[in-house]
Amino acid sequence: MELQIEDSVLVRDYISGDEKSLEILINRHNQRVTSFIYSKVLDRDITEDIFQDTFIKVIKTLKKGTYSEEGKFLPWVMRIAHNLIIDHFRKNKRMPMFEGSDDFNIFSVIGDNKLNAEKQIIQDQITSDLRHLIEELPDDQKEVLIMRIYKDMSFKEISENTGVSINTALGRMRYALINLRKIIDKHNIVLTNQ
């Protein structure tokens, strides 16, 4: 029977610089955290995004040294995931909002094909603008972002393809998003189809 290293030991080792410890923790709790998130959002892609955001927060907290070890690593991770799920539902209101009177208006629900064509043109322009912005990123960040967003690869697959740790791939993705925001702000670009 194989001896399992305690979570608290792996956390301590990761904080001390052992990247492999984090990978063990992620693999150990992957199924439980993923199942929990999926049970709330019922969407595979959103589940994966929230899972990755959860571990980005975990990494940031551990790197900052603000994690207080009480032998409760998994409940702490689940609480982070739960908060991110709540944030997701707040950002993406499920019900369409109707403006004006209390009367139901069928025209606020059914679409107009001309409007849909216009929205598609706007979406195409946003996609084009975004591709140009991505070109301004450093190569290592651009590579991870393209693999994640456009090739729909997991961070494990990105790690295997680039030869870096999962933590490094997560970090590059995080910096790519931060740098994209800075580039967008610098150029005063609005990326929305609303």
mmCIF file with all atom_site columns, C-alpha atoms in Angstrom:
data_model
loop_
_atom_site.group_PDB
_atom_site.id
_atom_site.type_symbol
_atom_site.label_atom_id
_atom_site.label_alt_id
_atom_site.label_comp_id
_atom_site.label_asym_id
_atom_site.label_entity_id
_atom_site.label_seq_id
_atom_site.pdbx_PDB_ins_code
_atom_site.Cartn_x
_atom_site.Cartn_y
_atom_site.Cartn_z
_atom_site.occupancy
_atom_site.B_iso_or_equiv
_atom_site.pdbx_formal_charge
_atom_site.auth_seq_id
_atom_site.auth_comp_id
_atom_site.auth_asym_id
_atom_site.auth_atom_id
_atom_site.pdbx_PDB_model_num
ATOM 1   C CA . MET A 1 1   ? 0.000   0.000  0.000   1.00 0.00 ? 1   MET A CA 1
ATOM 2   C CA . GLU A 1 2   ? 1.398   3.358  -1.066  1.00 0.00 ? 2   GLU A CA 1
ATOM 3   C CA . LEU A 1 3   ? 1.728   6.048  1.603   1.00 0.00 ? 3   LEU A CA 1
ATOM 4   C CA . GLN A 1 4   ? -0.066  9.282  0.727   1.00 0.00 ? 4   GLN A CA 1
ATOM 5   C CA . ILE A 1 5   ? 1.653   12.554 1.554   1.00 0.00 ? 5   ILE A CA 1
ATOM 6   C CA . GLU A 1 6   ? -0.584  14.866 3.620   1.00 0.00 ? 6   GLU A CA 1
ATOM 7   C CA . ASP A 1 7   ? -1.978  17.951 1.871   1.00 0.00 ? 7   ASP A CA 1
ATOM 8   C CA . SER A 1 8   ? -0.367  20.193 4.484   1.00 0.00 ? 8   SER A CA 1
ATOM 9   C CA . VAL A 1 9   ? 3.085   18.724 3.672   1.00 0.00 ? 9   VAL A CA 1
ATOM 10  C CA . LEU A 1 10  ? 2.519   19.238 -0.071  1.00 0.00 ? 10  LEU A CA 1
ATOM 11  C CA . VAL A 1 11  ? 1.399   22.836 0.539   1.00 0.00 ? 11  VAL A CA 1
ATOM 12  C CA . ARG A 1 12  ? 4.509   23.500 2.640   1.00 0.00 ? 12  ARG A CA 1
ATOM 13  C CA . ASP A 1 13  ? 6.737   21.886 -0.021  1.00 0.00 ? 13  ASP A CA 1
ATOM 14  C CA . TYR A 1 14  ? 5.110   23.944 -2.783  1.00 0.00 ? 14  TYR A CA 1
ATOM 15  C CA . ILE A 1 15  ? 5.598   27.173 -0.826  1.00 0.00 ? 15  ILE A CA 1
ATOM 16  C CA . SER A 1 16  ? 9.251   26.140 -0.415  1.00 0.00 ? 16  SER A CA 1
ATOM 17  C CA . GLY A 1 17  ? 9.602   25.923 -4.200  1.00 0.00 ? 17  GLY A CA 1
ATOM 18  C CA . ASP A 1 18  ? 8.665   22.339 -5.105  1.00 0.00 ? 18  ASP A CA 1
ATOM 19  C CA . GLU A 1 19  ? 6.386   22.797 -8.158  1.00 0.00 ? 19  GLU A CA 1
ATOM 20  C CA . LYS A 1 20  ? 5.637   19.059 -8.316  1.00 0.00 ? 20  LYS A CA 1
ATOM 21  C CA . SER A 1 21  ? 3.805   19.293 -4.974  1.00 0.00 ? 21  SER A CA 1
ATOM 22  C CA . LEU A 1 22  ? 1.178   21.579 -6.474  1.00 0.00 ? 22  LEU A CA 1
ATOM 23  C CA . GLU A 1 23  ? 0.704   19.203 -9.386  1.00 0.00 ? 23  GLU A CA 1
ATOM 24  C CA . ILE A 1 24  ? 0.101   16.352 -6.920  1.00 0.00 ? 24  ILE A CA 1
ATOM 25  C CA . LEU A 1 25  ? -2.454  18.488 -5.022  1.00 0.00 ? 25  LEU A CA 1
ATOM 26  C CA . ILE A 1 26  ? -4.271  19.460 -8.226  1.00 0.00 ? 26  ILE A CA 1
ATOM 27  C CA . ASN A 1 27  ? -4.381  15.850 -9.452  1.00 0.00 ? 27  ASN A CA 1
ATOM 28  C CA . ARG A 1 28  ? -5.492  14.600 -6.033  1.00 0.00 ? 28  ARG A CA 1
ATOM 29  C CA . HIS A 1 29  ? -8.440  16.995 -5.756  1.00 0.00 ? 29  HIS A CA 1
ATOM 30  C CA . ASN A 1 30  ? -9.237  17.482 -9.452  1.00 0.00 ? 30  ASN A CA 1
ATOM 31  C CA . GLN A 1 31  ? -12.219 15.110 -9.579  1.00 0.00 ? 31  GLN A CA 1
ATOM 32  C CA . ARG A 1 32  ? -13.831 16.341 -6.373  1.00 0.00 ? 32  ARG A CA 1
ATOM 33  C CA . VAL A 1 33  ? -13.474 20.054 -7.167  1.00 0.00 ? 33  VAL A CA 1
ATOM 34  C CA . THR A 1 34  ? -14.506 19.590 -10.802 1.00 0.00 ? 34  THR A CA 1
ATOM 35  C CA . SER A 1 35  ? -17.582 17.543 -9.820  1.00 0.00 ? 35  SER A CA 1
ATOM 36  C CA . PHE A 1 36  ? -18.597 20.171 -7.280  1.00 0.00 ? 36  PHE A CA 1
ATOM 37  C CA . ILE A 1 37  ? -18.293 23.011 -9.818  1.00 0.00 ? 37  ILE A CA 1
ATOM 38  C CA . TYR A 1 38  ? -20.085 21.039 -12.545 1.00 0.00 ? 38  TYR A CA 1
ATOM 39  C CA . SER A 1 39  ? -22.971 20.195 -10.186 1.00 0.00 ? 39  SER A CA 1
ATOM 40  C CA . LYS A 1 40  ? -23.605 23.942 -9.866  1.00 0.00 ? 40  LYS A CA 1
ATOM 41  C CA . VAL A 1 41  ? -22.970 25.288 -13.410 1.00 0.00 ? 41  VAL A CA 1
ATOM 42  C CA . LEU A 1 42  ? -23.863 22.220 -15.535 1.00 0.00 ? 42  LEU A CA 1
ATOM 43  C CA . ASP A 1 43  ? -21.470 23.250 -18.325 1.00 0.00 ? 43  ASP A CA 1
ATOM 44  C CA . ARG A 1 44  ? -18.136 21.553 -19.065 1.00 0.00 ? 44  ARG A CA 1
ATOM 45  C CA . ASP A 1 45  ? -16.326 24.643 -20.416 1.00 0.00 ? 45  ASP A CA 1
ATOM 46  C CA . ILE A 1 46  ? -17.487 26.909 -17.588 1.00 0.00 ? 46  ILE A CA 1
ATOM 47  C CA . THR A 1 47  ? -16.527 24.180 -15.099 1.00 0.00 ? 47  THR A CA 1
ATOM 48  C CA . GLU A 1 48  ? -12.999 24.026 -16.518 1.00 0.00 ? 48  GLU A CA 1
ATOM 49  C CA . ASP A 1 49  ? -12.666 27.831 -16.485 1.00 0.00 ? 49  ASP A CA 1
ATOM 50  C CA . ILE A 1 50  ? -13.821 28.080 -12.859 1.00 0.00 ? 50  ILE A CA 1
ATOM 51  C CA . PHE A 1 51  ? -11.558 25.144 -11.889 1.00 0.00 ? 51  PHE A CA 1
ATOM 52  C CA . GLN A 1 52  ? -8.548  26.898 -13.422 1.00 0.00 ? 52  GLN A CA 1
ATOM 53  C CA . ASP A 1 53  ? -9.485  30.251 -11.871 1.00 0.00 ? 53  ASP A CA 1
ATOM 54  C CA . THR A 1 54  ? -9.781  28.458 -8.521  1.00 0.00 ? 54  THR A CA 1
ATOM 55  C CA . PHE A 1 55  ? -6.242  27.128 -8.725  1.00 0.00 ? 55  PHE A CA 1
ATOM 56  C CA . ILE A 1 56  ? -4.901  30.445 -10.001 1.00 0.00 ? 56  ILE A CA 1
ATOM 57  C CA . LYS A 1 57  ? -6.283  31.968 -6.758  1.00 0.00 ? 57  LYS A CA 1
ATOM 58  C CA . VAL A 1 58  ? -4.808  29.087 -4.763  1.00 0.00 ? 58  VAL A CA 1
ATOM 59  C CA . ILE A 1 59  ? -1.392  29.668 -6.357  1.00 0.00 ? 59  ILE A CA 1
ATOM 60  C CA . LYS A 1 60  ? -1.539  33.443 -5.788  1.00 0.00 ? 60  LYS A CA 1
ATOM 61  C CA . THR A 1 61  ? -2.492  32.990 -2.140  1.00 0.00 ? 61  THR A CA 1
ATOM 62  C CA . LEU A 1 62  ? 0.209   30.386 -1.525  1.00 0.00 ? 62  LEU A CA 1
ATOM 63  C CA . LYS A 1 63  ? 2.850   32.495 -3.323  1.00 0.00 ? 63  LYS A CA 1
ATOM 64  C CA . LYS A 1 64  ? 1.872   35.581 -1.285  1.00 0.00 ? 64  LYS A CA 1
ATOM 65  C CA . GLY A 1 65  ? 2.239   33.556 1.896   1.00 0.00 ? 65  GLY A CA 1
ATOM 66  C CA . THR A 1 66  ? -1.245  34.501 3.131   1.00 0.00 ? 66  THR A CA 1
ATOM 67  C CA . TYR A 1 67  ? -2.540  30.919 3.381   1.00 0.00 ? 67  TYR A CA 1
ATOM 68  C CA . SER A 1 68  ? -2.984  29.858 6.997   1.00 0.00 ? 68  SER A CA 1
ATOM 69  C CA . GLU A 1 69  ? -2.481  26.104 7.252   1.00 0.00 ? 69  GLU A CA 1
ATOM 70  C CA . GLU A 1 70  ? -5.044  24.460 9.466   1.00 0.00 ? 70  GLU A CA 1
ATOM 71  C CA . GLY A 1 71  ? -4.983  21.074 7.736   1.00 0.00 ? 71  GLY A CA 1
ATOM 72  C CA . LYS A 1 72  ? -8.040  22.095 5.747   1.00 0.00 ? 72  LYS A CA 1
ATOM 73  C CA . PHE A 1 73  ? -6.690  22.526 2.220   1.00 0.00 ? 73  PHE A CA 1
ATOM 74  C CA . LEU A 1 74  ? -9.602  20.931 0.325   1.00 0.00 ? 74  LEU A CA 1
ATOM 75  C CA . PRO A 1 75  ? -12.388 22.823 2.183   1.00 0.00 ? 75  PRO A CA 1
ATOM 76  C CA . TRP A 1 76  ? -10.453 26.048 1.526   1.00 0.00 ? 76  TRP A CA 1
ATOM 77  C CA . VAL A 1 77  ? -10.184 25.238 -2.207  1.00 0.00 ? 77  VAL A CA 1
ATOM 78  C CA . MET A 1 78  ? -13.901 24.346 -2.302  1.00 0.00 ? 78  MET A CA 1
ATOM 79  C CA . ARG A 1 79  ? -14.758 27.691 -0.683  1.00 0.00 ? 79  ARG A CA 1
ATOM 80  C CA . ILE A 1 80  ? -12.738 29.521 -3.367  1.00 0.00 ? 80  ILE A CA 1
ATOM 81  C CA . ALA A 1 81  ? -14.531 27.500 -6.085  1.00 0.00 ? 81  ALA A CA 1
ATOM 82  C CA . HIS A 1 82  ? -17.904 28.245 -4.472  1.00 0.00 ? 82  HIS A CA 1
ATOM 83  C CA . ASN A 1 83  ? -17.180 31.989 -4.426  1.00 0.00 ? 83  ASN A CA 1
ATOM 84  C CA . LEU A 1 84  ? -16.108 31.897 -8.083  1.00 0.00 ? 84  LEU A CA 1
ATOM 85  C CA . ILE A 1 85  ? -19.332 30.054 -8.996  1.00 0.00 ? 85  ILE A CA 1
ATOM 86  C CA . ILE A 1 86  ? -21.331 32.807 -7.269  1.00 0.00 ? 86  ILE A CA 1
ATOM 87  C CA . ASP A 1 87  ? -19.295 35.441 -9.157  1.00 0.00 ? 87  ASP A CA 1
ATOM 88  C CA . HIS A 1 88  ? -20.027 33.599 -12.424 1.00 0.00 ? 88  HIS A CA 1
ATOM 89  C CA . PHE A 1 89  ? -23.783 33.681 -11.821 1.00 0.00 ? 89  PHE A CA 1
ATOM 90  C CA . ARG A 1 90  ? -23.664 37.347 -10.820 1.00 0.00 ? 90  ARG A CA 1
ATOM 91  C CA . LYS A 1 91  ? -21.778 38.267 -14.004 1.00 0.00 ? 91  LYS A CA 1
ATOM 92  C CA . ASN A 1 92  ? -23.935 36.137 -16.292 1.00 0.00 ? 92  ASN A CA 1
ATOM 93  C CA . LYS A 1 93  ? -27.496 36.800 -15.294 1.00 0.00 ? 93  LYS A CA 1
ATOM 94  C CA . ARG A 1 94  ? -29.544 33.853 -16.539 1.00 0.00 ? 94  ARG A CA 1
ATOM 95  C CA . MET A 1 95  ? -32.816 35.652 -17.236 1.00 0.00 ? 95  MET A CA 1
ATOM 96  C CA . PRO A 1 96  ? -33.222 38.249 -20.017 1.00 0.00 ? 96  PRO A CA 1
ATOM 97  C CA . MET A 1 97  ? -33.970 41.676 -18.624 1.00 0.00 ? 97  MET A CA 1
ATOM 98  C CA . PHE A 1 98  ? -36.994 43.469 -20.037 1.00 0.00 ? 98  PHE A CA 1
ATOM 99  C CA . GLU A 1 99  ? -36.981 47.250 -20.030 1.00 0.00 ? 99  GLU A CA 1
ATOM 100 C CA . GLY A 1 100 ? -40.001 49.478 -20.060 1.00 0.00 ? 100 GLY A CA 1
ATOM 101 C CA . SER A 1 101 ? -43.425 48.465 -18.802 1.00 0.00 ? 101 SER A CA 1
ATOM 102 C CA . ASP A 1 102 ? -44.497 45.397 -16.869 1.00 0.00 ? 102 ASP A CA 1
ATOM 103 C CA . ASP A 1 103 ? -46.150 44.058 -20.031 1.00 0.00 ? 103 ASP A CA 1
ATOM 104 C CA . PHE A 1 104 ? -44.470 41.154 -21.755 1.00 0.00 ? 104 PHE A CA 1
ATOM 105 C CA . ASN A 1 105 ? -43.172 42.189 -25.164 1.00 0.00 ? 105 ASN A CA 1
ATOM 106 C CA . ILE A 1 106 ? -42.611 39.344 -27.635 1.00 0.00 ? 106 ILE A CA 1
ATOM 107 C CA . PHE A 1 107 ? -40.297 41.598 -29.704 1.00 0.00 ? 107 PHE A CA 1
ATOM 108 C CA . SER A 1 108 ? -37.824 41.773 -26.836 1.00 0.00 ? 108 SER A CA 1
ATOM 109 C CA . VAL A 1 109 ? -37.356 37.993 -27.102 1.00 0.00 ? 109 VAL A CA 1
ATOM 110 C CA . ILE A 1 110 ? -37.465 37.121 -30.799 1.00 0.00 ? 110 ILE A CA 1
ATOM 111 C CA . GLY A 1 111 ? -34.539 38.272 -32.898 1.00 0.00 ? 111 GLY A CA 1
ATOM 112 C CA . ASP A 1 112 ? -34.371 40.270 -36.084 1.00 0.00 ? 112 ASP A CA 1
ATOM 113 C CA . ASN A 1 113 ? -32.147 38.656 -38.741 1.00 0.00 ? 113 ASN A CA 1
ATOM 114 C CA . LYS A 1 114 ? -30.721 42.063 -39.725 1.00 0.00 ? 114 LYS A CA 1
ATOM 115 C CA . LEU A 1 115 ? -29.699 42.621 -36.118 1.00 0.00 ? 115 LEU A CA 1
ATOM 116 C CA . ASN A 1 116 ? -28.163 39.130 -35.991 1.00 0.00 ? 116 ASN A CA 1
ATOM 117 C CA . ALA A 1 117 ? -26.140 39.890 -39.137 1.00 0.00 ? 117 ALA A CA 1
ATOM 118 C CA . GLU A 1 118 ? -25.008 43.163 -37.577 1.00 0.00 ? 118 GLU A CA 1
ATOM 119 C CA . LYS A 1 119 ? -24.043 41.363 -34.365 1.00 0.00 ? 119 LYS A CA 1
ATOM 120 C CA . GLN A 1 120 ? -22.056 38.839 -36.441 1.00 0.00 ? 120 GLN A CA 1
ATOM 121 C CA . ILE A 1 121 ? -20.142 41.636 -38.188 1.00 0.00 ? 121 ILE A CA 1
ATOM 122 C CA . ILE A 1 122 ? -19.372 43.199 -34.813 1.00 0.00 ? 122 ILE A CA 1
ATOM 123 C CA . GLN A 1 123 ? -18.313 39.808 -33.408 1.00 0.00 ? 123 GLN A CA 1
ATOM 124 C CA . ASP A 1 124 ? -16.032 39.219 -36.418 1.00 0.00 ? 124 ASP A CA 1
ATOM 125 C CA . GLN A 1 125 ? -14.442 42.640 -35.868 1.00 0.00 ? 125 GLN A CA 1
ATOM 126 C CA . ILE A 1 126 ? -13.904 41.902 -32.167 1.00 0.00 ? 126 ILE A CA 1
ATOM 127 C CA . THR A 1 127 ? -12.282 38.562 -33.037 1.00 0.00 ? 127 THR A CA 1
ATOM 128 C CA . SER A 1 128 ? -10.007 40.259 -35.566 1.00 0.00 ? 128 SER A CA 1
ATOM 129 C CA . ASP A 1 129 ? -9.069  43.029 -33.096 1.00 0.00 ? 129 ASP A CA 1
ATOM 130 C CA . LEU A 1 130 ? -8.348  40.457 -30.413 1.00 0.00 ? 130 LEU A CA 1
ATOM 131 C CA . ARG A 1 131 ? -6.041  38.457 -32.701 1.00 0.00 ? 131 ARG A CA 1
ATOM 132 C CA . HIS A 1 132 ? -4.052  41.638 -33.422 1.00 0.00 ? 132 HIS A CA 1
ATOM 133 C CA . LEU A 1 133 ? -3.810  42.413 -29.697 1.00 0.00 ? 133 LEU A CA 1
ATOM 134 C CA . ILE A 1 134 ? -2.595  38.865 -28.954 1.00 0.00 ? 134 ILE A CA 1
ATOM 135 C CA . GLU A 1 135 ? 0.248   39.408 -31.440 1.00 0.00 ? 135 GLU A CA 1
ATOM 136 C CA . GLU A 1 136 ? 1.601   42.130 -29.115 1.00 0.00 ? 136 GLU A CA 1
ATOM 137 C CA . LEU A 1 137 ? 2.093   39.651 -26.243 1.00 0.00 ? 137 LEU A CA 1
ATOM 138 C CA . PRO A 1 138 ? 5.474   38.084 -25.441 1.00 0.00 ? 138 PRO A CA 1
ATOM 139 C CA . ASP A 1 139 ? 5.901   34.752 -27.299 1.00 0.00 ? 139 ASP A CA 1
ATOM 140 C CA . ASP A 1 140 ? 5.644   32.489 -24.222 1.00 0.00 ? 140 ASP A CA 1
ATOM 141 C CA . GLN A 1 141 ? 2.387   34.149 -23.093 1.00 0.00 ? 141 GLN A CA 1
ATOM 142 C CA . LYS A 1 142 ? 0.980   34.234 -26.631 1.00 0.00 ? 142 LYS A CA 1
ATOM 143 C CA . GLU A 1 143 ? 1.694   30.519 -27.073 1.00 0.00 ? 143 GLU A CA 1
ATOM 144 C CA . VAL A 1 144 ? -0.160  29.523 -23.871 1.00 0.00 ? 144 VAL A CA 1
ATOM 145 C CA . LEU A 1 145 ? -3.095  31.849 -24.571 1.00 0.00 ? 145 LEU A CA 1
ATOM 146 C CA . ILE A 1 146 ? -3.567  30.517 -28.130 1.00 0.00 ? 146 ILE A CA 1
ATOM 147 C CA . MET A 1 147 ? -3.366  26.903 -26.930 1.00 0.00 ? 147 MET A CA 1
ATOM 148 C CA . ARG A 1 148 ? -5.894  27.586 -24.149 1.00 0.00 ? 148 ARG A CA 1
ATOM 149 C CA . ILE A 1 149 ? -8.410  29.819 -25.936 1.00 0.00 ? 149 ILE A CA 1
ATOM 150 C CA . TYR A 1 150 ? -8.223  28.846 -29.595 1.00 0.00 ? 150 TYR A CA 1
ATOM 151 C CA . LYS A 1 151 ? -7.119  25.211 -29.349 1.00 0.00 ? 151 LYS A CA 1
ATOM 152 C CA . ASP A 1 152 ? -9.174  24.513 -26.185 1.00 0.00 ? 152 ASP A CA 1
ATOM 153 C CA . MET A 1 153 ? -6.260  22.688 -24.535 1.00 0.00 ? 153 MET A CA 1
ATOM 154 C CA . SER A 1 154 ? -6.162  21.990 -20.812 1.00 0.00 ? 154 SER A CA 1
ATOM 155 C CA . PHE A 1 155 ? -3.271  23.365 -18.762 1.00 0.00 ? 155 PHE A CA 1
ATOM 156 C CA . LYS A 1 156 ? -1.976  19.819 -18.421 1.00 0.00 ? 156 LYS A CA 1
ATOM 157 C CA . GLU A 1 157 ? -1.863  19.483 -22.230 1.00 0.00 ? 157 GLU A CA 1
ATOM 158 C CA . ILE A 1 158 ? -0.244  22.923 -22.530 1.00 0.00 ? 158 ILE A CA 1
ATOM 159 C CA . SER A 1 159 ? 2.334   21.878 -19.935 1.00 0.00 ? 159 SER A CA 1
ATOM 160 C CA . GLU A 1 160 ? 3.134   18.703 -21.874 1.00 0.00 ? 160 GLU A CA 1
ATOM 161 C CA . ASN A 1 161 ? 3.356   20.533 -25.223 1.00 0.00 ? 161 ASN A CA 1
ATOM 162 C CA . THR A 1 162 ? 5.551   23.379 -24.003 1.00 0.00 ? 162 THR A CA 1
ATOM 163 C CA . GLY A 1 163 ? 7.740   21.406 -21.616 1.00 0.00 ? 163 GLY A CA 1
ATOM 164 C CA . VAL A 1 164 ? 6.955   23.653 -18.636 1.00 0.00 ? 164 VAL A CA 1
ATOM 165 C CA . SER A 1 165 ? 5.149   22.876 -15.376 1.00 0.00 ? 165 SER A CA 1
ATOM 166 C CA . ILE A 1 166 ? 1.390   23.337 -15.057 1.00 0.00 ? 166 ILE A CA 1
ATOM 167 C CA . ASN A 1 167 ? 2.087   26.168 -12.616 1.00 0.00 ? 167 ASN A CA 1
ATOM 168 C CA . THR A 1 168 ? 4.279   27.955 -15.176 1.00 0.00 ? 168 THR A CA 1
ATOM 169 C CA . ALA A 1 169 ? 1.585   27.523 -17.847 1.00 0.00 ? 169 ALA A CA 1
ATOM 170 C CA . LEU A 1 170 ? -1.042  28.940 -15.443 1.00 0.00 ? 170 LEU A CA 1
ATOM 171 C CA . GLY A 1 171 ? 1.257   31.856 -14.643 1.00 0.00 ? 171 GLY A CA 1
ATOM 172 C CA . ARG A 1 172 ? 1.871   32.615 -18.318 1.00 0.00 ? 172 ARG A CA 1
ATOM 173 C CA . MET A 1 173 ? -1.883  32.571 -18.967 1.00 0.00 ? 173 MET A CA 1
ATOM 174 C CA . ARG A 1 174 ? -2.463  34.909 -16.049 1.00 0.00 ? 174 ARG A CA 1
ATOM 175 C CA . TYR A 1 175 ? 0.203   37.348 -17.279 1.00 0.00 ? 175 TYR A CA 1
ATOM 176 C CA . ALA A 1 176 ? -1.138  37.101 -20.841 1.00 0.00 ? 176 ALA A CA 1
ATOM 177 C CA . LEU A 1 177 ? -4.581  38.198 -19.616 1.00 0.00 ? 177 LEU A CA 1
ATOM 178 C CA . ILE A 1 178 ? -3.116  40.984 -17.467 1.00 0.00 ? 178 ILE A CA 1
ATOM 179 C CA . ASN A 1 179 ? -1.013  42.217 -20.398 1.00 0.00 ? 179 ASN A CA 1
ATOM 180 C CA . LEU A 1 180 ? -3.974  42.011 -22.793 1.00 0.00 ? 180 LEU A CA 1
ATOM 181 C CA . ARG A 1 181 ? -5.971  44.225 -20.443 1.00 0.00 ? 181 ARG A CA 1
ATOM 182 C CA . LYS A 1 182 ? -3.096  46.725 -20.366 1.00 0.00 ? 182 LYS A CA 1
ATOM 183 C CA . ILE A 1 183 ? -2.847  46.728 -24.183 1.00 0.00 ? 183 ILE A CA 1
ATOM 184 C CA . ILE A 1 184 ? -6.628  47.198 -24.478 1.00 0.00 ? 184 ILE A CA 1
ATOM 185 C CA . ASP A 1 185 ? -6.512  50.104 -22.005 1.00 0.00 ? 185 ASP A CA 1
ATOM 186 C CA . LYS A 1 186 ? -3.480  51.635 -23.735 1.00 0.00 ? 186 LYS A CA 1
ATOM 187 C CA . HIS A 1 187 ? -5.221  51.621 -27.120 1.00 0.00 ? 187 HIS A CA 1
ATOM 188 C CA . ASN A 1 188 ? -8.629  52.603 -25.671 1.00 0.00 ? 188 ASN A CA 1
ATOM 189 C CA . ILE A 1 189 ? -10.240 49.599 -27.361 1.00 0.00 ? 189 ILE A CA 1
ATOM 190 C CA . VAL A 1 190 ? -13.780 48.495 -26.574 1.00 0.00 ? 190 VAL A CA 1
ATOM 191 C CA . LEU A 1 191 ? -14.336 44.770 -27.098 1.00 0.00 ? 191 LEU A CA 1
ATOM 192 C CA . THR A 1 192 ? -18.068 44.234 -26.774 1.00 0.00 ? 192 THR A CA 1
ATOM 193 C CA . ASN A 1 193 ? -21.004 43.275 -28.920 1.00 0.00 ? 193 ASN A CA 1
ATOM 194 C CA . GLN A 1 194 ? -23.646 44.602 -26.530 1.00 0.00 ? 194 GLN A CA 1
#
